[in-house]
Amino acid sequence: MLDYSHEDWKSRAAGLSFRGQAFIDGKFVDAASGKTFDSINPATGAVLTQVAECDEEDVNHAVAAARAAFEDGRWSRMAPGDRKAVMLKLVDLIRANLEEMALLDSLDMGKLVTDAVTVDAPGSAHFFQWYAEAIDKVYDEVAPTGPGDLALVSRVPLGVVGAVTPWNFPLDMATWKAAAALAAGNSVVLKPAEQSPLSALRLAELAAEAGIPDGVFNVVPGFGTTAGRALGLHMDVDCLAFTGSTAIGKMFMQYSGQSNLKQVWPETGGKSPNLVFADCEDLDAAADMAAFGIFFNQGEVCSANSRLYVERSIKDAFVEKMIARAQAMQPGDPLDPMSKMGAIVDEKQTQGIMRFVEDGKKTANLVAGGERVTVDGKGCFIQPTIFDDVAHDNPLARDEIFGPVLSVIPFDTEEQAVTMANDSIYGLAASVWTDNLSRACRVSDKLMAGTVSVNTMDALSAMTPFGGMKQSGFGRDLSLHSLEKYTALKTTWIKYKA
Ligand code: NAD
Ligand code: MN
């Protein structure tokens, strides 16, 4: 697939068929209301297919199926080694359908197909594999009580896990939630973002083919204010794993309080700082990664390094490097392997980003990009955009834009850099570039972020927890720690004649 030409990808996309029905209790079904909405390709404006518009009634149906499956133990009481075998079959199926999974995300939300096929789709297989392989290697505890008492401390699945996910990495966000929740023995009801539901629906179909029993993995596409809200308010959902904006994350906390006190795990927004010190030896590598950190996936990355703090003595030279990289990353057809950036997810997001850009032109120094463009006369595309000399309190430097827009802010001292970096409601990720070891340790120690990357960018792996501090949310995806979200600690105390 890595050698496919633009024509190859276009002909494969043209040959694709889409499933837009909901997946409930092991079957594709229409929404009970019969309603549908359009799934749109933002690179062309074309309607890909009609998708079931699930609402409260469908969510009730899916939760009931998930509960029934959990109660009769068809998955929850399966031996961990057997669950592992089923999940590993799903891994094989994702890998066998890699091209299709990549195309679904690329067509649905505009990301480069070359990224989808090298990052997103293989990532999904990898994360499922990682959790599958972990299931029969995680042990429980026996408390040190002494003779006469046996106190078992075990982790048990919660029951029905609701998951509500965003559109920026549709397949991977569904995977981060579902792989860990399913590995732990739960049933799952997933509501994917309305902008990009197709890969999650295909994933559910593959899961069924792999042998995940009916009712264990359900996908209910629909809108946030109907299907998402119904899942958040449901009295029989035990845990709600959310990835999306901070505003909606707060809403899920309220839904929980208004309903059954379900656990809520919000992974929310970010405005991540990238600190480049003059003692960084390889400023070209730093610039390459700074550009990747804000322009990868059109800047639609929760941990995007959207605030670039550069030591004043090298600031102008570094900005020159950034301008050159921005100019080399102009957007193009997501199906063209030569394109360096894809389309913005939809018209609304494109207009929202452009409002920041237009305001920025009046309040900061635009040095690259700044225009909405079309590709072949169509679509939602924005040039990689850089503003220099942005005031620290400018909305450009403060608000999550979620697009390819970088704000450059000079600093004079290490202390000032750290203070500005931490002066944010968010705390998802941060990066530091320096070849001074003590400075690297000192600064990363002080940065308030879930992940600090030193001399790299957006470090992320299945082995390490991912999530935020402050209003970037709490709870962690990935790593064994993610299993803590989807299990309860249970003490079983047995008295015996010693
Ligand atoms: P969003 O919050 O608008 O939507 C996320 C999900 O919530 C969607 O499925 C949506 O349908 C649903 N939703 C919307 N309104 C709702 C409501 N009133 N009730 C219930 N559900 C509702 O976010 P988005 O625009 O899809 O995604 C972008 C956001 O996601 C950014 O803020 C980004 O930082 C964040 N994000 C965070 C992470 C992370 O791990 N921290 C990862 C990716 C994206
Ligand atoms: Mn779409």
Coordinates of C-alpha atoms and ligand atoms in Angstrom, one line a residue:
M1 CA 0.0 0.0 0.0
L2 CA 3.0 2.3 0.6
D3 CA 3.7 2.2 -3.1
Y4 CA 0.1 3.0 -4.2
S5 CA -0.2 6.0 -6.6
H6 CA -2.9 8.7 -6.4
E7 CA -4.8 6.8 -9.1
D8 CA -4.5 3.5 -7.1
W9 CA -6.0 5.1 -4.0
K10 CA -8.7 6.9 -6.0
S11 CA -9.8 3.7 -7.7
R12 CA -9.8 1.8 -4.4
A13 CA -11.8 4.5 -2.8
A14 CA -14.3 4.3 -5.7
G15 CA -14.7 0.6 -5.1
L16 CA -15.5 0.8 -1.4
S17 CA -18.9 0.1 0.0
F18 CA -20.1 1.6 3.2
R19 CA -22.2 0.3 6.1
G20 CA -24.1 3.2 7.8
Q21 CA -26.5 1.2 9.9
A22 CA -26.1 1.0 13.7
F23 CA -24.5 -2.2 15.1
I24 CA -26.5 -3.5 18.0
D25 CA -26.6 -6.9 19.5
G26 CA -24.5 -8.4 16.8
K27 CA -26.5 -7.1 13.8
F28 CA -26.6 -4.1 11.6
V29 CA -30.0 -2.3 12.2
D30 CA -31.6 1.0 11.2
A31 CA -32.3 3.6 13.8
A32 CA -35.7 2.9 15.4
S33 CA -37.0 6.3 14.1
G34 CA -35.8 5.3 10.6
K35 CA -33.9 8.6 10.5
T36 CA -30.5 8.9 8.8
F37 CA -27.9 11.7 8.3
D38 CA -25.3 12.2 5.6
S39 CA -21.7 11.1 6.0
I40 CA -19.7 13.7 4.1
N41 CA -16.2 13.7 2.7
P42 CA -14.7 17.1 3.6
A43 CA -12.1 17.0 0.8
T44 CA -14.9 17.0 -1.9
G45 CA -18.2 17.7 -0.2
A46 CA -19.5 14.4 -1.6
V47 CA -22.0 12.4 0.5
L48 CA -20.4 9.0 1.1
T49 CA -23.4 7.3 2.5
Q50 CA -26.4 7.6 4.8
V51 CA -25.8 6.8 8.5
A52 CA -28.4 5.7 11.0
E53 CA -29.3 8.6 13.3
C54 CA -29.6 6.8 16.6
D55 CA -31.4 8.5 19.6
E56 CA -32.4 7.6 23.1
E57 CA -34.5 4.6 21.9
D58 CA -31.5 3.0 20.1
V59 CA -29.2 3.8 23.0
N60 CA -31.7 2.0 25.3
H61 CA -31.8 -1.0 23.0
A62 CA -27.9 -1.1 22.8
V63 CA -27.5 -0.8 26.5
A64 CA -30.1 -3.5 27.2
A65 CA -28.2 -5.8 24.8
A66 CA -24.9 -4.9 26.4
R67 CA -26.3 -5.6 29.9
A68 CA -27.8 -8.9 28.9
A69 CA -24.5 -10.0 27.5
F70 CA -22.6 -8.9 30.6
E71 CA -25.1 -10.6 32.9
D72 CA -25.0 -14.0 31.3
G73 CA -21.2 -14.0 31.2
R74 CA -20.8 -14.8 27.5
W75 CA -17.8 -12.4 27.5
S76 CA -17.4 -11.2 31.1
R77 CA -16.9 -14.7 32.5
M78 CA -14.9 -16.1 29.6
A79 CA -11.4 -17.1 30.8
P80 CA -8.9 -14.3 30.1
G81 CA -6.9 -16.5 27.8
D82 CA -10.0 -17.2 25.7
R83 CA -10.9 -13.5 25.5
K84 CA -7.3 -13.0 24.4
A85 CA -7.7 -15.5 21.5
V86 CA -10.8 -13.7 20.2
M87 CA -9.2 -10.3 20.4
L88 CA -6.2 -11.5 18.6
K89 CA -8.4 -12.8 15.8
L90 CA -9.8 -9.2 15.6
V91 CA -6.2 -8.0 15.3
D92 CA -5.7 -10.3 12.3
L93 CA -8.9 -9.0 10.7
I94 CA -7.9 -5.4 11.2
R95 CA -4.6 -6.1 9.6
A96 CA -6.2 -8.0 6.7
N97 CA -8.5 -5.0 6.1
L98 CA -5.9 -2.3 6.7
E99 CA -6.5 -0.6 3.4
E100 CA -10.2 -0.3 3.9
M101 CA -9.9 0.9 7.5
A102 CA -7.5 3.6 6.4
L103 CA -9.7 4.7 3.5
L104 CA -12.8 4.9 5.7
D105 CA -11.1 7.4 8.1
S106 CA -9.4 9.4 5.2
L107 CA -12.7 9.7 3.3
D108 CA -14.8 10.5 6.3
M109 CA -12.7 13.2 8.0
G110 CA -10.1 14.3 5.5
K111 CA -6.8 12.9 6.9
L112 CA -4.1 11.8 4.6
V113 CA -4.6 8.2 3.5
T114 CA -0.8 7.6 3.8
D115 CA -1.1 8.6 7.5
A116 CA -4.2 6.5 8.0
V117 CA -2.5 3.5 6.5
T118 CA 0.8 3.9 8.4
V119 CA -0.4 5.4 11.7
D120 CA -4.1 5.0 12.4
A121 CA -5.1 1.6 11.1
P122 CA -1.9 -0.3 12.2
G123 CA -2.2 1.6 15.5
S124 CA -5.6 0.1 16.0
A125 CA -4.4 -3.4 15.4
H126 CA -1.4 -2.8 17.7
F127 CA -3.4 -1.4 20.6
F128 CA -5.9 -4.3 20.4
Q129 CA -3.0 -6.7 20.3
W130 CA -1.4 -5.1 23.3
Y131 CA -4.5 -5.3 25.5
A132 CA -5.3 -8.8 24.2
E133 CA -1.8 -10.0 25.2
A134 CA -2.1 -8.3 28.6
I135 CA -5.3 -9.9 29.7
D136 CA -3.9 -13.2 31.0
K137 CA -0.8 -11.6 32.5
V138 CA -2.3 -9.2 35.0
Y139 CA -2.6 -10.7 38.5
D140 CA -4.7 -9.8 41.4
E141 CA -3.7 -9.4 45.1
V142 CA -3.9 -11.3 48.4
A143 CA -3.8 -9.0 51.4
P144 CA -1.3 -9.7 54.1
T145 CA -3.9 -10.7 56.8
G146 CA -2.2 -13.7 58.5
P147 CA -3.8 -17.2 59.2
G148 CA -7.6 -17.5 59.6
D149 CA -8.3 -14.8 57.1
L150 CA -8.0 -14.8 53.3
A151 CA -8.6 -11.4 51.8
L152 CA -8.6 -11.3 48.0
V153 CA -8.3 -8.0 46.3
S154 CA -9.4 -8.4 42.7
R155 CA -10.2 -6.2 39.7
V156 CA -13.6 -7.0 38.3
P157 CA -15.2 -5.6 35.1
L158 CA -17.8 -2.8 35.7
G159 CA -20.5 -3.9 33.4
V160 CA -21.6 -1.6 30.6
V161 CA -19.1 0.9 29.4
G162 CA -20.3 3.8 27.3
A163 CA -17.7 5.4 25.0
V164 CA -18.1 8.8 23.2
T165 CA -15.4 9.7 20.8
P166 CA -14.2 12.5 18.6
W167 CA -13.5 12.7 14.8
N168 CA -9.7 13.4 14.7
F169 CA -8.5 9.8 15.0
P170 CA -11.9 8.0 14.6
L171 CA -10.6 4.4 14.5
D172 CA -7.9 4.9 17.1
M173 CA -10.1 6.8 19.6
A174 CA -12.7 4.0 19.4
T175 CA -9.9 1.5 19.8
W176 CA -8.3 3.2 22.8
K177 CA -11.6 2.9 24.7
A178 CA -12.9 -0.4 23.3
A179 CA -9.7 -2.5 23.5
A180 CA -9.1 -1.8 27.2
A181 CA -12.8 -2.0 28.2
L182 CA -13.3 -5.3 26.3
A183 CA -10.1 -6.8 27.5
A184 CA -11.3 -6.2 31.1
G185 CA -14.5 -8.1 30.4
N186 CA -17.0 -5.3 30.0
S187 CA -19.7 -4.8 27.3
V188 CA -19.3 -1.6 25.3
V189 CA -21.7 0.9 23.7
L190 CA -19.8 3.3 21.5
K191 CA -21.1 6.5 20.0
P192 CA -18.6 7.7 17.4
A193 CA -18.5 11.4 16.3
E194 CA -21.2 12.2 13.8
Q195 CA -18.5 13.5 11.4
S196 CA -16.7 10.2 11.1
P197 CA -18.7 7.1 12.2
L198 CA -17.8 4.7 9.4
S199 CA -14.6 3.1 10.7
A200 CA -16.1 2.3 14.1
L201 CA -19.1 0.6 12.4
R202 CA -16.7 -1.5 10.3
L203 CA -14.7 -2.3 13.5
A204 CA -17.8 -3.6 15.2
E205 CA -18.5 -5.9 12.2
L206 CA -14.9 -7.2 12.3
A207 CA -15.2 -7.8 16.0
A208 CA -18.3 -9.9 15.5
E209 CA -16.5 -11.9 12.8
A210 CA -13.6 -12.4 15.2
G211 CA -16.0 -14.0 17.7
I212 CA -16.8 -11.2 20.1
P213 CA -20.3 -12.4 21.2
D214 CA -23.5 -10.5 20.3
G215 CA -24.3 -7.6 22.5
V216 CA -20.7 -7.2 23.7
F217 CA -19.6 -4.4 21.3
N218 CA -22.3 -2.1 20.0
V219 CA -22.0 1.1 17.9
V220 CA -24.7 3.7 17.9
P221 CA -23.9 6.5 15.4
G222 CA -25.8 9.8 16.0
F223 CA -25.5 13.3 17.3
G224 CA -24.1 14.4 20.6
T225 CA -27.2 16.2 21.9
T226 CA -29.4 13.0 21.3
A227 CA -27.4 9.8 21.3
G228 CA -24.4 11.1 23.2
R229 CA -26.6 12.7 25.9
A230 CA -28.7 9.6 26.2
L231 CA -25.6 7.5 26.9
G232 CA -24.4 10.0 29.4
L233 CA -27.7 10.1 31.3
H234 CA -28.4 6.4 31.1
M235 CA -29.3 4.8 34.4
D236 CA -27.7 1.4 33.4
V237 CA -24.3 2.6 32.0
D238 CA -21.6 2.0 34.7
C239 CA -18.8 4.0 33.2
L240 CA -18.5 6.7 30.5
A241 CA -15.2 7.1 28.7
F242 CA -15.2 10.3 26.8
T243 CA -12.7 11.9 24.4
G244 CA -13.6 15.4 23.0
S245 CA -13.8 19.0 24.0
T246 CA -13.5 20.3 27.5
A247 CA -17.0 21.8 27.4
I248 CA -18.6 18.5 26.5
G249 CA -16.4 16.7 29.1
K250 CA -17.9 18.9 31.7
M251 CA -21.4 18.1 30.5
F252 CA -20.7 14.4 30.9
M253 CA -19.8 15.0 34.6
Q254 CA -23.2 16.7 35.0
Y255 CA -25.0 13.9 33.2
S256 CA -23.5 11.5 35.7
G257 CA -24.7 13.6 38.7
Q258 CA -28.1 13.9 37.2
S259 CA -28.4 10.1 36.7
N260 CA -26.7 7.2 38.3
L261 CA -23.3 8.5 39.4
K262 CA -21.6 6.6 36.7
Q263 CA -17.8 7.0 36.5
V264 CA -16.8 9.5 33.9
W265 CA -13.3 9.6 32.4
P266 CA -12.9 12.7 30.3
E267 CA -9.9 13.1 28.0
T268 CA -10.4 16.6 26.7
G269 CA -8.8 19.6 25.1
G270 CA -5.2 20.9 25.0
K271 CA -3.0 23.9 24.1
S272 CA 0.3 22.2 24.4
P273 CA 3.5 24.3 24.7
N274 CA 6.8 23.5 22.9
L275 CA 9.9 25.1 24.5
V276 CA 12.9 25.5 22.3
F277 CA 16.1 26.7 24.1
A278 CA 19.1 28.2 22.3
D279 CA 21.3 25.4 23.7
C280 CA 19.4 22.8 21.6
E281 CA 22.1 21.6 19.2
D282 CA 20.0 20.3 16.3
L283 CA 17.6 23.2 15.6
D284 CA 16.7 21.6 12.2
A285 CA 15.4 18.5 14.0
A286 CA 13.6 20.7 16.5
A287 CA 12.0 22.6 13.6
D288 CA 11.0 19.5 11.7
M289 CA 9.3 18.2 14.8
A290 CA 7.7 21.5 15.7
A291 CA 6.1 21.6 12.3
F292 CA 5.0 18.0 12.7
G293 CA 3.7 18.8 16.1
I294 CA 1.2 21.4 14.8
F295 CA 0.6 20.5 11.1
F296 CA 0.3 16.7 11.4
N297 CA -3.4 15.6 10.9
Q298 CA -4.2 19.3 9.9
G299 CA -3.4 20.3 13.5
E300 CA -6.5 18.4 14.6
V301 CA -4.7 16.7 17.4
C302 CA -5.6 17.1 21.1
S303 CA -2.0 17.2 22.1
A304 CA -0.9 19.4 19.1
N305 CA 2.1 21.7 20.1
S306 CA 0.2 24.9 19.2
R307 CA 2.3 27.3 21.4
L308 CA 5.9 27.6 20.3
Y309 CA 8.1 29.3 22.9
V310 CA 11.5 30.1 21.5
E311 CA 14.5 31.7 23.3
R312 CA 14.8 35.2 21.9
S313 CA 18.4 34.9 20.7
I314 CA 17.4 32.2 18.1
K315 CA 13.8 33.2 17.6
D316 CA 14.1 34.9 14.2
A317 CA 16.3 32.2 12.7
F318 CA 14.0 29.5 14.1
V319 CA 10.9 31.2 12.7
E320 CA 12.6 31.2 9.3
K321 CA 13.0 27.5 9.5
M322 CA 9.3 27.1 10.5
I323 CA 8.1 29.2 7.6
A324 CA 10.1 27.1 5.1
R325 CA 8.5 23.9 6.6
A326 CA 5.0 25.4 6.6
Q327 CA 5.4 26.4 2.9
A328 CA 6.4 22.8 2.1
M329 CA 3.3 21.3 3.7
Q330 CA 0.5 22.8 1.6
P331 CA -2.7 20.8 1.7
G332 CA -3.7 18.5 -1.1
D333 CA -6.1 15.7 -1.9
P334 CA -5.9 13.3 1.1
L335 CA -5.8 10.4 -1.4
D336 CA -2.6 11.7 -3.1
P337 CA 0.5 10.2 -1.5
M338 CA 2.4 13.4 -2.4
S339 CA 0.0 15.6 -0.3
K340 CA 1.6 16.8 2.9
M341 CA -1.7 17.8 4.7
G342 CA -5.3 16.8 4.2
A343 CA -8.7 18.4 4.6
I344 CA -10.3 19.9 7.7
V345 CA -13.0 17.7 9.1
D346 CA -16.0 19.8 8.0
E347 CA -17.3 23.2 7.1
K348 CA -18.1 24.2 10.6
Q349 CA -14.6 23.4 11.9
T350 CA -13.1 25.2 8.9
Q351 CA -15.0 28.3 9.6
G352 CA -14.2 28.2 13.3
I353 CA -10.4 28.0 12.6
M354 CA -10.7 30.8 10.0
R355 CA -12.3 33.1 12.6
F356 CA -9.2 32.7 14.8
V357 CA -7.0 33.3 11.8
E358 CA -8.8 36.4 10.7
D359 CA -8.8 37.9 14.2
G360 CA -5.1 36.9 14.4
K361 CA -4.3 39.0 11.3
K362 CA -5.3 42.0 13.3
T363 CA -3.6 41.2 16.5
A364 CA -0.4 39.3 15.6
N365 CA 2.2 39.0 12.9
L366 CA 1.1 36.5 10.2
V367 CA 4.3 35.0 8.7
A368 CA 2.9 31.9 6.9
G369 CA -0.3 30.8 5.4
G370 CA -3.5 32.3 6.7
E371 CA -5.8 31.4 3.8
R372 CA -8.6 28.9 3.2
V373 CA -8.0 27.1 -0.1
T374 CA -9.6 24.5 -2.3
V375 CA -8.2 21.5 -4.0
D376 CA -9.5 20.9 -7.5
G377 CA -12.0 23.7 -6.7
K378 CA -13.5 21.9 -3.8
G379 CA -13.3 21.1 -0.1
C380 CA -12.3 22.4 3.3
F381 CA -8.6 23.1 3.3
I382 CA -6.5 25.6 5.3
Q383 CA -2.9 26.5 4.7
P384 CA -0.4 25.8 7.4
T385 CA -0.4 29.1 9.3
I386 CA 2.1 30.7 11.6
F387 CA 1.7 33.8 13.7
D388 CA 4.9 35.4 15.2
D389 CA 5.2 37.6 18.2
V390 CA 1.9 36.5 19.6
A391 CA 1.0 38.1 23.0
H392 CA 0.8 35.5 25.7
D393 CA -2.9 36.5 26.4
N394 CA -4.0 36.6 22.7
P395 CA -6.8 34.0 22.1
L396 CA -4.4 32.6 19.4
A397 CA -2.1 31.6 22.3
R398 CA -4.7 30.8 24.8
D399 CA -7.6 28.9 23.1
E400 CA -7.6 25.5 21.5
I401 CA -8.0 26.2 17.8
F402 CA -7.8 22.6 16.7
G403 CA -6.4 23.4 13.3
P404 CA -3.0 24.1 11.5
V405 CA -2.3 27.4 13.3
L406 CA 0.9 27.9 15.3
S407 CA 1.6 30.8 17.7
V408 CA 5.2 31.8 18.2
I409 CA 6.1 33.5 21.5
P410 CA 9.7 34.6 22.4
F411 CA 11.1 34.2 25.9
D412 CA 14.2 35.5 27.7
T413 CA 14.7 33.2 30.7
E414 CA 14.0 29.5 31.5
E415 CA 11.8 30.6 34.4
Q416 CA 9.7 32.9 32.1
A417 CA 9.3 30.0 29.6
V418 CA 8.1 27.6 32.2
T419 CA 5.7 30.2 33.7
M420 CA 4.1 31.0 30.4
A421 CA 3.9 27.3 29.4
N422 CA 2.1 26.5 32.6
D423 CA -0.2 29.5 32.4
S424 CA -3.0 27.6 30.7
I425 CA -6.3 25.9 31.7
Y426 CA -4.9 22.9 29.8
G427 CA -2.2 20.4 30.7
L428 CA -2.2 17.6 28.2
A429 CA 1.3 17.5 26.6
A430 CA 4.5 19.6 26.4
S431 CA 7.8 19.4 24.7
V432 CA 11.3 20.7 25.6
W433 CA 14.3 21.1 23.3
T434 CA 17.7 21.5 24.9
D435 CA 21.0 19.6 25.1
N436 CA 21.6 20.7 28.6
L437 CA 20.7 17.7 30.7
S438 CA 20.1 19.5 33.9
R439 CA 17.8 22.0 32.2
A440 CA 15.9 19.2 30.5
C441 CA 15.2 17.5 33.9
R442 CA 14.5 20.8 35.7
V443 CA 12.1 22.1 33.1
S444 CA 10.2 18.8 32.5
D445 CA 9.9 18.4 36.3
K446 CA 8.1 21.8 36.4
L447 CA 5.8 21.4 33.4
M448 CA 2.3 20.6 34.3
A449 CA 1.4 18.1 31.5
G450 CA 0.3 14.5 31.3
T451 CA 3.2 13.8 28.8
V452 CA 6.4 15.8 28.6
S453 CA 8.5 15.0 25.5
V454 CA 12.2 15.9 25.7
N455 CA 14.0 16.3 22.4
T456 CA 11.1 14.6 20.7
M457 CA 7.4 15.4 20.0
D458 CA 4.2 13.8 21.2
A459 CA 5.8 10.7 22.6
L460 CA 3.1 8.1 22.7
S461 CA 3.0 4.3 23.0
A462 CA 0.8 1.5 24.2
M463 CA 3.1 1.1 27.1
T464 CA 2.8 4.6 28.5
P465 CA -0.3 6.3 29.9
F466 CA -1.9 9.2 27.9
G467 CA -4.1 11.9 29.3
G468 CA -4.1 15.2 30.9
M469 CA -3.9 17.4 33.9
K470 CA -6.1 20.4 34.7
Q471 CA -9.0 20.9 32.3
S472 CA -7.4 18.5 29.8
G473 CA -9.3 15.9 31.9
F474 CA -8.3 12.9 34.0
G475 CA -8.0 9.2 33.7
R476 CA -5.5 7.7 31.3
D477 CA -5.8 5.9 28.0
L478 CA -3.2 3.3 27.0
S479 CA -0.9 1.3 29.3
L480 CA -2.1 -1.1 32.0
H481 CA -3.3 1.9 33.9
S482 CA -6.2 2.2 31.5
L483 CA -7.6 -1.1 32.8
E484 CA -8.1 0.7 36.1
K485 CA -10.8 2.8 34.6
Y486 CA -12.8 -0.1 33.4
T487 CA -12.6 -2.3 36.5
A488 CA -13.7 -2.0 40.2
L489 CA -11.5 -3.1 43.1
K490 CA -13.4 -5.9 44.9
T491 CA -12.4 -7.2 48.3
T492 CA -13.5 -10.8 49.2
W493 CA -12.7 -11.6 52.8
I494 CA -12.9 -15.3 53.8
K495 CA -12.7 -16.5 57.4
Y496 CA -11.4 -20.0 57.8
K497 CA -10.3 -22.3 60.7
A498 CA -6.6 -21.8 60.9
Ligands
NAD1 P1 -16.8 17.4 20.9 O1 -16.6 17.5 22.3 O2 -17.6 18.4 20.1 O3 -17.4 16.0 20.5 C1 -16.9 14.8 21.0 C2 -18.0 13.8 21.1 O4 -19.0 14.2 22.0 C3 -18.7 13.5 19.8 O5 -19.0 12.1 19.7 C4 -20.0 14.3 19.9 O6 -21.1 13.8 19.2 C5 -20.3 14.2 21.4 N1 -21.1 15.3 22.0 C6 -21.1 16.6 21.5 N2 -22.0 17.3 22.2 C7 -22.6 16.5 23.1 C8 -23.5 16.6 24.2 N3 -24.2 17.8 24.4 N4 -23.8 15.5 24.9 C9 -23.2 14.4 24.7 N5 -22.3 14.2 23.8 C10 -22.0 15.2 23.0 O7 -15.3 17.3 20.3 P2 -14.9 17.2 18.8 O8 -15.0 18.4 18.1 O9 -15.5 15.9 18.2 O10 -13.3 16.8 19.0 C11 -12.4 17.8 19.2 C12 -12.0 17.8 20.7 O11 -11.6 16.6 21.2 C13 -10.9 18.8 20.9 O12 -11.2 19.6 22.0 C14 -9.7 17.9 21.3 O13 -8.7 18.4 22.1 C15 -10.4 16.7 21.9 N6 -9.6 15.5 21.9 C16 -9.0 15.1 23.1 C17 -8.2 14.0 23.1 C18 -7.5 13.5 24.4 O14 -7.2 12.4 24.5 N7 -7.4 14.4 25.4 C19 -8.0 13.3 21.9 C20 -8.7 13.7 20.8 C21 -9.5 14.8 20.8
MN2 MN -17.4 13.0 7.4

